[in-house]
């Protein structure tokens, strides 16, 4: 969801965007590997009904983590009853603002000064938690959202520096146009 609200303030132009979304779906898996081979969405555990999926934990990023007691691992090679993408991860919310001013030099020439702030409030946005039950960090987020969305490698197509969900970034620009 985005909303842009432009306003003129004595020659200055203010604009902003508020980004907000729910969490990406998470597929909890029993183990990262099965018989030495890495599988994606291969074997899921059973969901233990009556147990909360999330528990409060002030020592974990986002003050909560997935509850290991909510999942029961099946015998090797057996699929559990927990559905694929059955759990929603952490959501994301951030405000981006820009302040700019145009200075006319001549009829067709000008200079534009612009300052932009991404994630102005420096609100932490955490990546999905570790989804493998055999991992000691199961259920806890180990990075910020921008690192989960892009690695910066040529194959990912996304740069974590420029992505949503990272720490506050401020950018200044000066543009001459004619």
JSON list of C-alpha atoms in Angstrom, two decimals:
[
{"chain": "A", "resi": 1, "resn": "UNK", "atom": "CA", "xyz": [0.00, 0.00, 0.00]},
{"chain": "A", "resi": 2, "resn": "UNK", "atom": "CA", "xyz": [1.41, 3.38, -0.97]},
{"chain": "A", "resi": 3, "resn": "UNK", "atom": "CA", "xyz": [0.17, 6.92, -0.54]},
{"chain": "A", "resi": 4, "resn": "UNK", "atom": "CA", "xyz": [1.84, 10.03, -1.94]},
{"chain": "A", "resi": 5, "resn": "UNK", "atom": "CA", "xyz": [0.94, 13.43, -0.48]},
{"chain": "A", "resi": 6, "resn": "UNK", "atom": "CA", "xyz": [2.60, 16.38, -2.28]},
{"chain": "A", "resi": 7, "resn": "UNK", "atom": "CA", "xyz": [2.55, 19.86, -0.68]},
{"chain": "A", "resi": 8, "resn": "UNK", "atom": "CA", "xyz": [4.11, 23.20, -1.56]},
{"chain": "A", "resi": 9, "resn": "UNK", "atom": "CA", "xyz": [5.85, 25.01, 1.29]},
{"chain": "A", "resi": 10, "resn": "UNK", "atom": "CA", "xyz": [7.27, 28.40, 0.26]},
{"chain": "A", "resi": 11, "resn": "UNK", "atom": "CA", "xyz": [8.97, 27.09, -2.86]},
{"chain": "A", "resi": 12, "resn": "UNK", "atom": "CA", "xyz": [9.84, 23.73, -1.28]},
{"chain": "A", "resi": 13, "resn": "UNK", "atom": "CA", "xyz": [8.09, 20.56, -2.38]},
{"chain": "A", "resi": 14, "resn": "UNK", "atom": "CA", "xyz": [7.41, 17.75, 0.13]},
{"chain": "A", "resi": 15, "resn": "UNK", "atom": "CA", "xyz": [6.37, 14.26, -0.89]},
{"chain": "A", "resi": 16, "resn": "UNK", "atom": "CA", "xyz": [6.15, 10.98, 0.94]},
{"chain": "A", "resi": 17, "resn": "UNK", "atom": "CA", "xyz": [5.25, 7.33, 0.59]},
{"chain": "A", "resi": 18, "resn": "UNK", "atom": "CA", "xyz": [4.13, 4.96, 3.33]},
{"chain": "A", "resi": 19, "resn": "UNK", "atom": "CA", "xyz": [4.83, 1.30, 2.57]},
{"chain": "A", "resi": 20, "resn": "UNK", "atom": "CA", "xyz": [3.05, -1.39, 4.57]},
{"chain": "A", "resi": 21, "resn": "UNK", "atom": "CA", "xyz": [2.43, -5.07, 3.95]},
{"chain": "A", "resi": 22, "resn": "UNK", "atom": "CA", "xyz": [1.76, -8.29, 5.79]},
{"chain": "A", "resi": 23, "resn": "UNK", "atom": "CA", "xyz": [4.42, -10.96, 6.14]},
{"chain": "A", "resi": 24, "resn": "UNK", "atom": "CA", "xyz": [5.54, -13.37, 3.43]},
{"chain": "A", "resi": 25, "resn": "UNK", "atom": "CA", "xyz": [4.33, -16.97, 3.85]},
{"chain": "A", "resi": 26, "resn": "UNK", "atom": "CA", "xyz": [6.65, -19.38, 5.67]},
{"chain": "A", "resi": 27, "resn": "UNK", "atom": "CA", "xyz": [6.88, -23.12, 5.13]},
{"chain": "A", "resi": 28, "resn": "UNK", "atom": "CA", "xyz": [8.31, -24.79, 8.24]},
{"chain": "A", "resi": 29, "resn": "UNK", "atom": "CA", "xyz": [10.39, -27.85, 7.38]},
{"chain": "A", "resi": 30, "resn": "UNK", "atom": "CA", "xyz": [11.66, -30.70, 9.51]},
{"chain": "A", "resi": 31, "resn": "UNK", "atom": "CA", "xyz": [15.26, -30.45, 8.28]},
{"chain": "A", "resi": 32, "resn": "UNK", "atom": "CA", "xyz": [17.38, -28.50, 5.84]},
{"chain": "A", "resi": 33, "resn": "UNK", "atom": "CA", "xyz": [18.65, -31.71, 4.21]},
{"chain": "A", "resi": 34, "resn": "UNK", "atom": "CA", "xyz": [17.26, -35.21, 3.71]},
{"chain": "A", "resi": 35, "resn": "UNK", "atom": "CA", "xyz": [19.79, -38.01, 3.20]},
{"chain": "A", "resi": 36, "resn": "UNK", "atom": "CA", "xyz": [22.46, -35.42, 2.38]},
{"chain": "A", "resi": 37, "resn": "UNK", "atom": "CA", "xyz": [20.44, -33.76, -0.39]},
{"chain": "A", "resi": 38, "resn": "UNK", "atom": "CA", "xyz": [18.99, -30.28, -0.02]},
{"chain": "A", "resi": 39, "resn": "UNK", "atom": "CA", "xyz": [15.22, -30.30, -0.68]},
{"chain": "A", "resi": 40, "resn": "UNK", "atom": "CA", "xyz": [12.84, -27.36, -0.85]},
{"chain": "A", "resi": 41, "resn": "UNK", "atom": "CA", "xyz": [9.37, -27.95, 0.65]},
{"chain": "A", "resi": 42, "resn": "UNK", "atom": "CA", "xyz": [10.16, -31.65, 1.01]},
{"chain": "A", "resi": 43, "resn": "UNK", "atom": "CA", "xyz": [9.12, -32.79, 4.48]},
{"chain": "A", "resi": 44, "resn": "UNK", "atom": "CA", "xyz": [7.02, -30.70, 6.81]},
{"chain": "A", "resi": 45, "resn": "UNK", "atom": "CA", "xyz": [6.23, -31.49, 10.45]},
{"chain": "A", "resi": 46, "resn": "UNK", "atom": "CA", "xyz": [2.84, -31.97, 12.07]},
{"chain": "A", "resi": 47, "resn": "UNK", "atom": "CA", "xyz": [1.21, -28.95, 13.63]},
{"chain": "A", "resi": 48, "resn": "UNK", "atom": "CA", "xyz": [0.45, -29.60, 17.30]},
{"chain": "A", "resi": 49, "resn": "UNK", "atom": "CA", "xyz": [-3.07, -28.22, 17.73]},
{"chain": "A", "resi": 50, "resn": "UNK", "atom": "CA", "xyz": [-3.58, -26.05, 20.79]},
{"chain": "A", "resi": 51, "resn": "UNK", "atom": "CA", "xyz": [0.00, -24.76, 20.80]},
{"chain": "A", "resi": 52, "resn": "UNK", "atom": "CA", "xyz": [0.53, -21.13, 19.74]},
{"chain": "A", "resi": 53, "resn": "UNK", "atom": "CA", "xyz": [2.57, -20.74, 16.55]},
{"chain": "A", "resi": 54, "resn": "UNK", "atom": "CA", "xyz": [4.33, -17.62, 17.87]},
{"chain": "A", "resi": 55, "resn": "UNK", "atom": "CA", "xyz": [5.60, -16.98, 21.40]},
{"chain": "A", "resi": 56, "resn": "UNK", "atom": "CA", "xyz": [6.72, -13.70, 22.93]},
{"chain": "A", "resi": 57, "resn": "UNK", "atom": "CA", "xyz": [10.49, -13.47, 23.33]},
{"chain": "A", "resi": 58, "resn": "UNK", "atom": "CA", "xyz": [12.06, -10.10, 24.19]},
{"chain": "A", "resi": 59, "resn": "UNK", "atom": "CA", "xyz": [15.50, -11.52, 23.24]},
{"chain": "A", "resi": 60, "resn": "UNK", "atom": "CA", "xyz": [14.46, -12.25, 19.64]},
{"chain": "A", "resi": 61, "resn": "UNK", "atom": "CA", "xyz": [14.21, -9.75, 16.79]},
{"chain": "A", "resi": 62, "resn": "UNK", "atom": "CA", "xyz": [10.64, -8.50, 16.58]},
{"chain": "A", "resi": 63, "resn": "UNK", "atom": "CA", "xyz": [10.05, -9.61, 20.20]},
{"chain": "A", "resi": 64, "resn": "UNK", "atom": "CA", "xyz": [8.61, -12.95, 19.06]},
{"chain": "A", "resi": 65, "resn": "UNK", "atom": "CA", "xyz": [9.70, -16.26, 17.56]},
{"chain": "A", "resi": 66, "resn": "UNK", "atom": "CA", "xyz": [8.12, -19.40, 16.21]},
{"chain": "A", "resi": 67, "resn": "UNK", "atom": "CA", "xyz": [7.22, -21.88, 18.96]},
{"chain": "A", "resi": 68, "resn": "UNK", "atom": "CA", "xyz": [9.16, -25.17, 18.55]},
{"chain": "A", "resi": 69, "resn": "UNK", "atom": "CA", "xyz": [6.55, -26.92, 20.73]},
{"chain": "A", "resi": 70, "resn": "UNK", "atom": "CA", "xyz": [3.92, -26.19, 18.04]},
{"chain": "A", "resi": 71, "resn": "UNK", "atom": "CA", "xyz": [5.57, -28.66, 15.64]},
{"chain": "A", "resi": 72, "resn": "UNK", "atom": "CA", "xyz": [6.16, -32.42, 15.82]},
{"chain": "A", "resi": 73, "resn": "UNK", "atom": "CA", "xyz": [8.68, -34.02, 13.47]},
{"chain": "A", "resi": 74, "resn": "UNK", "atom": "CA", "xyz": [7.45, -37.14, 11.63]},
{"chain": "A", "resi": 75, "resn": "UNK", "atom": "CA", "xyz": [9.58, -40.25, 11.04]},
{"chain": "A", "resi": 76, "resn": "UNK", "atom": "CA", "xyz": [12.19, -39.86, 8.29]},
{"chain": "A", "resi": 77, "resn": "UNK", "atom": "CA", "xyz": [10.62, -39.46, 4.84]},
{"chain": "A", "resi": 78, "resn": "UNK", "atom": "CA", "xyz": [7.04, -38.95, 6.11]},
{"chain": "A", "resi": 79, "resn": "UNK", "atom": "CA", "xyz": [5.08, -35.78, 5.30]},
{"chain": "A", "resi": 80, "resn": "UNK", "atom": "CA", "xyz": [3.42, -34.01, 8.23]},
{"chain": "A", "resi": 81, "resn": "UNK", "atom": "CA", "xyz": [0.03, -32.25, 8.27]},
{"chain": "A", "resi": 82, "resn": "UNK", "atom": "CA", "xyz": [1.37, -28.67, 8.33]},
{"chain": "A", "resi": 83, "resn": "UNK", "atom": "CA", "xyz": [0.50, -27.01, 5.04]},
{"chain": "A", "resi": 84, "resn": "UNK", "atom": "CA", "xyz": [2.89, -25.30, 2.67]},
{"chain": "A", "resi": 85, "resn": "UNK", "atom": "CA", "xyz": [3.07, -21.50, 3.28]},
{"chain": "A", "resi": 86, "resn": "UNK", "atom": "CA", "xyz": [0.73, -21.93, 6.28]},
{"chain": "A", "resi": 87, "resn": "UNK", "atom": "CA", "xyz": [2.34, -19.28, 8.52]},
{"chain": "A", "resi": 88, "resn": "UNK", "atom": "CA", "xyz": [2.73, -15.53, 7.88]},
{"chain": "A", "resi": 89, "resn": "UNK", "atom": "CA", "xyz": [6.14, -14.05, 8.68]},
{"chain": "A", "resi": 90, "resn": "UNK", "atom": "CA", "xyz": [6.96, -10.54, 9.86]},
{"chain": "A", "resi": 91, "resn": "UNK", "atom": "CA", "xyz": [5.24, -7.64, 8.10]},
{"chain": "A", "resi": 92, "resn": "UNK", "atom": "CA", "xyz": [6.91, -4.47, 6.86]},
{"chain": "A", "resi": 93, "resn": "UNK", "atom": "CA", "xyz": [6.19, -0.78, 7.41]},
{"chain": "A", "resi": 94, "resn": "UNK", "atom": "CA", "xyz": [8.25, 2.27, 6.55]},
{"chain": "A", "resi": 95, "resn": "UNK", "atom": "CA", "xyz": [7.86, 5.93, 5.58]},
{"chain": "A", "resi": 96, "resn": "UNK", "atom": "CA", "xyz": [9.94, 7.53, 2.82]},
{"chain": "A", "resi": 97, "resn": "UNK", "atom": "CA", "xyz": [10.04, 11.35, 2.51]},
{"chain": "A", "resi": 98, "resn": "UNK", "atom": "CA", "xyz": [11.56, 13.75, 0.00]},
{"chain": "A", "resi": 99, "resn": "UNK", "atom": "CA", "xyz": [12.07, 17.51, 0.21]},
{"chain": "A", "resi": 100, "resn": "UNK", "atom": "CA", "xyz": [13.08, 19.43, -2.93]},
{"chain": "A", "resi": 101, "resn": "UNK", "atom": "CA", "xyz": [13.34, 22.91, -4.33]},
{"chain": "A", "resi": 102, "resn": "UNK", "atom": "CA", "xyz": [13.74, 24.22, -7.87]},
{"chain": "A", "resi": 103, "resn": "UNK", "atom": "CA", "xyz": [15.97, 27.25, -8.48]},
{"chain": "A", "resi": 104, "resn": "UNK", "atom": "CA", "xyz": [15.50, 28.90, -11.90]},
{"chain": "A", "resi": 105, "resn": "UNK", "atom": "CA", "xyz": [18.67, 30.19, -13.53]},
{"chain": "A", "resi": 106, "resn": "UNK", "atom": "CA", "xyz": [17.21, 31.15, -16.93]},
{"chain": "A", "resi": 107, "resn": "UNK", "atom": "CA", "xyz": [14.01, 30.49, -18.85]},
{"chain": "A", "resi": 108, "resn": "UNK", "atom": "CA", "xyz": [15.00, 26.95, -19.76]},
{"chain": "A", "resi": 109, "resn": "UNK", "atom": "CA", "xyz": [17.67, 26.19, -17.18]},
{"chain": "A", "resi": 110, "resn": "UNK", "atom": "CA", "xyz": [17.45, 25.42, -13.51]},
{"chain": "A", "resi": 111, "resn": "UNK", "atom": "CA", "xyz": [18.97, 23.70, -10.55]},
{"chain": "A", "resi": 112, "resn": "UNK", "atom": "CA", "xyz": [17.10, 21.24, -8.35]},
{"chain": "A", "resi": 113, "resn": "UNK", "atom": "CA", "xyz": [18.16, 20.42, -4.80]},
{"chain": "A", "resi": 114, "resn": "UNK", "atom": "CA", "xyz": [16.64, 17.27, -3.29]},
{"chain": "A", "resi": 115, "resn": "UNK", "atom": "CA", "xyz": [17.02, 15.42, 0.00]},
{"chain": "A", "resi": 116, "resn": "UNK", "atom": "CA", "xyz": [15.41, 11.99, 0.41]},
{"chain": "A", "resi": 117, "resn": "UNK", "atom": "CA", "xyz": [15.05, 9.85, 3.51]},
{"chain": "A", "resi": 118, "resn": "UNK", "atom": "CA", "xyz": [14.15, 6.18, 3.20]},
{"chain": "A", "resi": 119, "resn": "UNK", "atom": "CA", "xyz": [12.72, 4.52, 6.33]},
{"chain": "A", "resi": 120, "resn": "UNK", "atom": "CA", "xyz": [12.68, 7.93, 7.99]},
{"chain": "A", "resi": 121, "resn": "UNK", "atom": "CA", "xyz": [11.73, 6.63, 11.46]},
{"chain": "A", "resi": 122, "resn": "UNK", "atom": "CA", "xyz": [14.39, 3.87, 11.24]},
{"chain": "A", "resi": 123, "resn": "UNK", "atom": "CA", "xyz": [11.67, 1.29, 12.06]},
{"chain": "A", "resi": 124, "resn": "UNK", "atom": "CA", "xyz": [13.18, -2.22, 12.16]},
{"chain": "A", "resi": 125, "resn": "UNK", "atom": "CA", "xyz": [11.78, -4.62, 9.56]},
{"chain": "A", "resi": 126, "resn": "UNK", "atom": "CA", "xyz": [12.88, -8.20, 10.12]},
{"chain": "A", "resi": 127, "resn": "UNK", "atom": "CA", "xyz": [13.31, -11.01, 7.61]},
{"chain": "A", "resi": 128, "resn": "UNK", "atom": "CA", "xyz": [11.47, -14.31, 7.85]},
{"chain": "A", "resi": 129, "resn": "UNK", "atom": "CA", "xyz": [12.59, -16.53, 10.72]},
{"chain": "A", "resi": 130, "resn": "UNK", "atom": "CA", "xyz": [14.72, -19.63, 10.22]},
{"chain": "A", "resi": 131, "resn": "UNK", "atom": "CA", "xyz": [12.28, -22.32, 9.08]},
{"chain": "A", "resi": 132, "resn": "UNK", "atom": "CA", "xyz": [14.22, -25.55, 9.70]},
{"chain": "A", "resi": 133, "resn": "UNK", "atom": "CA", "xyz": [13.36, -27.34, 12.96]},
{"chain": "A", "resi": 134, "resn": "UNK", "atom": "CA", "xyz": [16.84, -28.93, 13.18]},
{"chain": "A", "resi": 135, "resn": "UNK", "atom": "CA", "xyz": [18.53, -25.49, 13.20]},
{"chain": "A", "resi": 136, "resn": "UNK", "atom": "CA", "xyz": [19.42, -24.08, 16.65]},
{"chain": "A", "resi": 137, "resn": "UNK", "atom": "CA", "xyz": [18.12, -20.67, 15.51]},
{"chain": "A", "resi": 138, "resn": "UNK", "atom": "CA", "xyz": [14.73, -22.09, 14.46]},
{"chain": "A", "resi": 139, "resn": "UNK", "atom": "CA", "xyz": [11.94, -19.55, 14.66]},
{"chain": "A", "resi": 140, "resn": "UNK", "atom": "CA", "xyz": [14.17, -16.46, 15.00]},
{"chain": "A", "resi": 141, "resn": "UNK", "atom": "CA", "xyz": [14.90, -13.85, 12.36]},
{"chain": "A", "resi": 142, "resn": "UNK", "atom": "CA", "xyz": [18.62, -13.59, 11.60]},
{"chain": "A", "resi": 143, "resn": "UNK", "atom": "CA", "xyz": [18.63, -10.52, 9.35]},
{"chain": "A", "resi": 144, "resn": "UNK", "atom": "CA", "xyz": [16.80, -7.41, 8.25]},
{"chain": "A", "resi": 145, "resn": "UNK", "atom": "CA", "xyz": [14.19, -7.62, 5.48]},
{"chain": "A", "resi": 146, "resn": "UNK", "atom": "CA", "xyz": [16.33, -5.89, 2.84]},
{"chain": "A", "resi": 147, "resn": "UNK", "atom": "CA", "xyz": [18.98, -8.61, 3.20]},
{"chain": "A", "resi": 148, "resn": "UNK", "atom": "CA", "xyz": [16.37, -11.34, 2.71]},
{"chain": "A", "resi": 149, "resn": "UNK", "atom": "CA", "xyz": [14.94, -9.74, -0.44]},
{"chain": "A", "resi": 150, "resn": "UNK", "atom": "CA", "xyz": [18.23, -9.29, -2.27]},
{"chain": "A", "resi": 151, "resn": "UNK", "atom": "CA", "xyz": [21.78, -10.47, -1.95]},
{"chain": "A", "resi": 152, "resn": "UNK", "atom": "CA", "xyz": [23.25, -7.97, -4.35]},
{"chain": "A", "resi": 153, "resn": "UNK", "atom": "CA", "xyz": [24.53, -10.82, -6.51]},
{"chain": "A", "resi": 154, "resn": "UNK", "atom": "CA", "xyz": [23.94, -10.62, -10.27]},
{"chain": "A", "resi": 155, "resn": "UNK", "atom": "CA", "xyz": [21.53, -13.56, -10.04]},
{"chain": "A", "resi": 156, "resn": "UNK", "atom": "CA", "xyz": [19.22, -11.96, -7.48]},
{"chain": "A", "resi": 157, "resn": "UNK", "atom": "CA", "xyz": [18.54, -8.76, -9.42]},
{"chain": "A", "resi": 158, "resn": "UNK", "atom": "CA", "xyz": [18.02, -6.87, -6.16]},
{"chain": "A", "resi": 159, "resn": "UNK", "atom": "CA", "xyz": [20.39, -4.79, -4.10]},
{"chain": "A", "resi": 160, "resn": "UNK", "atom": "CA", "xyz": [20.00, -4.91, -0.31]},
{"chain": "A", "resi": 161, "resn": "UNK", "atom": "CA", "xyz": [21.27, -1.34, -0.08]},
{"chain": "A", "resi": 162, "resn": "UNK", "atom": "CA", "xyz": [18.39, 0.01, -2.16]},
{"chain": "A", "resi": 163, "resn": "UNK", "atom": "CA", "xyz": [15.66, -2.37, -0.99]},
{"chain": "A", "resi": 164, "resn": "UNK", "atom": "CA", "xyz": [12.76, -1.77, 1.35]},
{"chain": "A", "resi": 165, "resn": "UNK", "atom": "CA", "xyz": [13.03, -2.89, 4.93]},
{"chain": "A", "resi": 166, "resn": "UNK", "atom": "CA", "xyz": [16.57, -1.75, 5.70]},
{"chain": "A", "resi": 167, "resn": "UNK", "atom": "CA", "xyz": [17.89, 0.88, 8.09]},
{"chain": "A", "resi": 168, "resn": "UNK", "atom": "CA", "xyz": [17.40, 4.62, 7.51]},
{"chain": "A", "resi": 169, "resn": "UNK", "atom": "CA", "xyz": [19.13, 6.00, 4.44]},
{"chain": "A", "resi": 170, "resn": "UNK", "atom": "CA", "xyz": [19.50, 9.66, 3.50]},
{"chain": "A", "resi": 171, "resn": "UNK", "atom": "CA", "xyz": [20.39, 10.81, 0.01]},
{"chain": "A", "resi": 172, "resn": "UNK", "atom": "CA", "xyz": [21.21, 14.31, -1.27]},
{"chain": "A", "resi": 173, "resn": "UNK", "atom": "CA", "xyz": [21.15, 15.29, -4.91]},
{"chain": "A", "resi": 174, "resn": "UNK", "atom": "CA", "xyz": [21.82, 18.39, -6.99]},
{"chain": "A", "resi": 175, "resn": "UNK", "atom": "CA", "xyz": [20.60, 18.34, -10.59]},
{"chain": "A", "resi": 176, "resn": "UNK", "atom": "CA", "xyz": [21.24, 20.89, -13.30]},
{"chain": "A", "resi": 177, "resn": "UNK", "atom": "CA", "xyz": [18.77, 20.84, -16.20]},
{"chain": "A", "resi": 178, "resn": "UNK", "atom": "CA", "xyz": [18.60, 22.87, -19.40]}
]
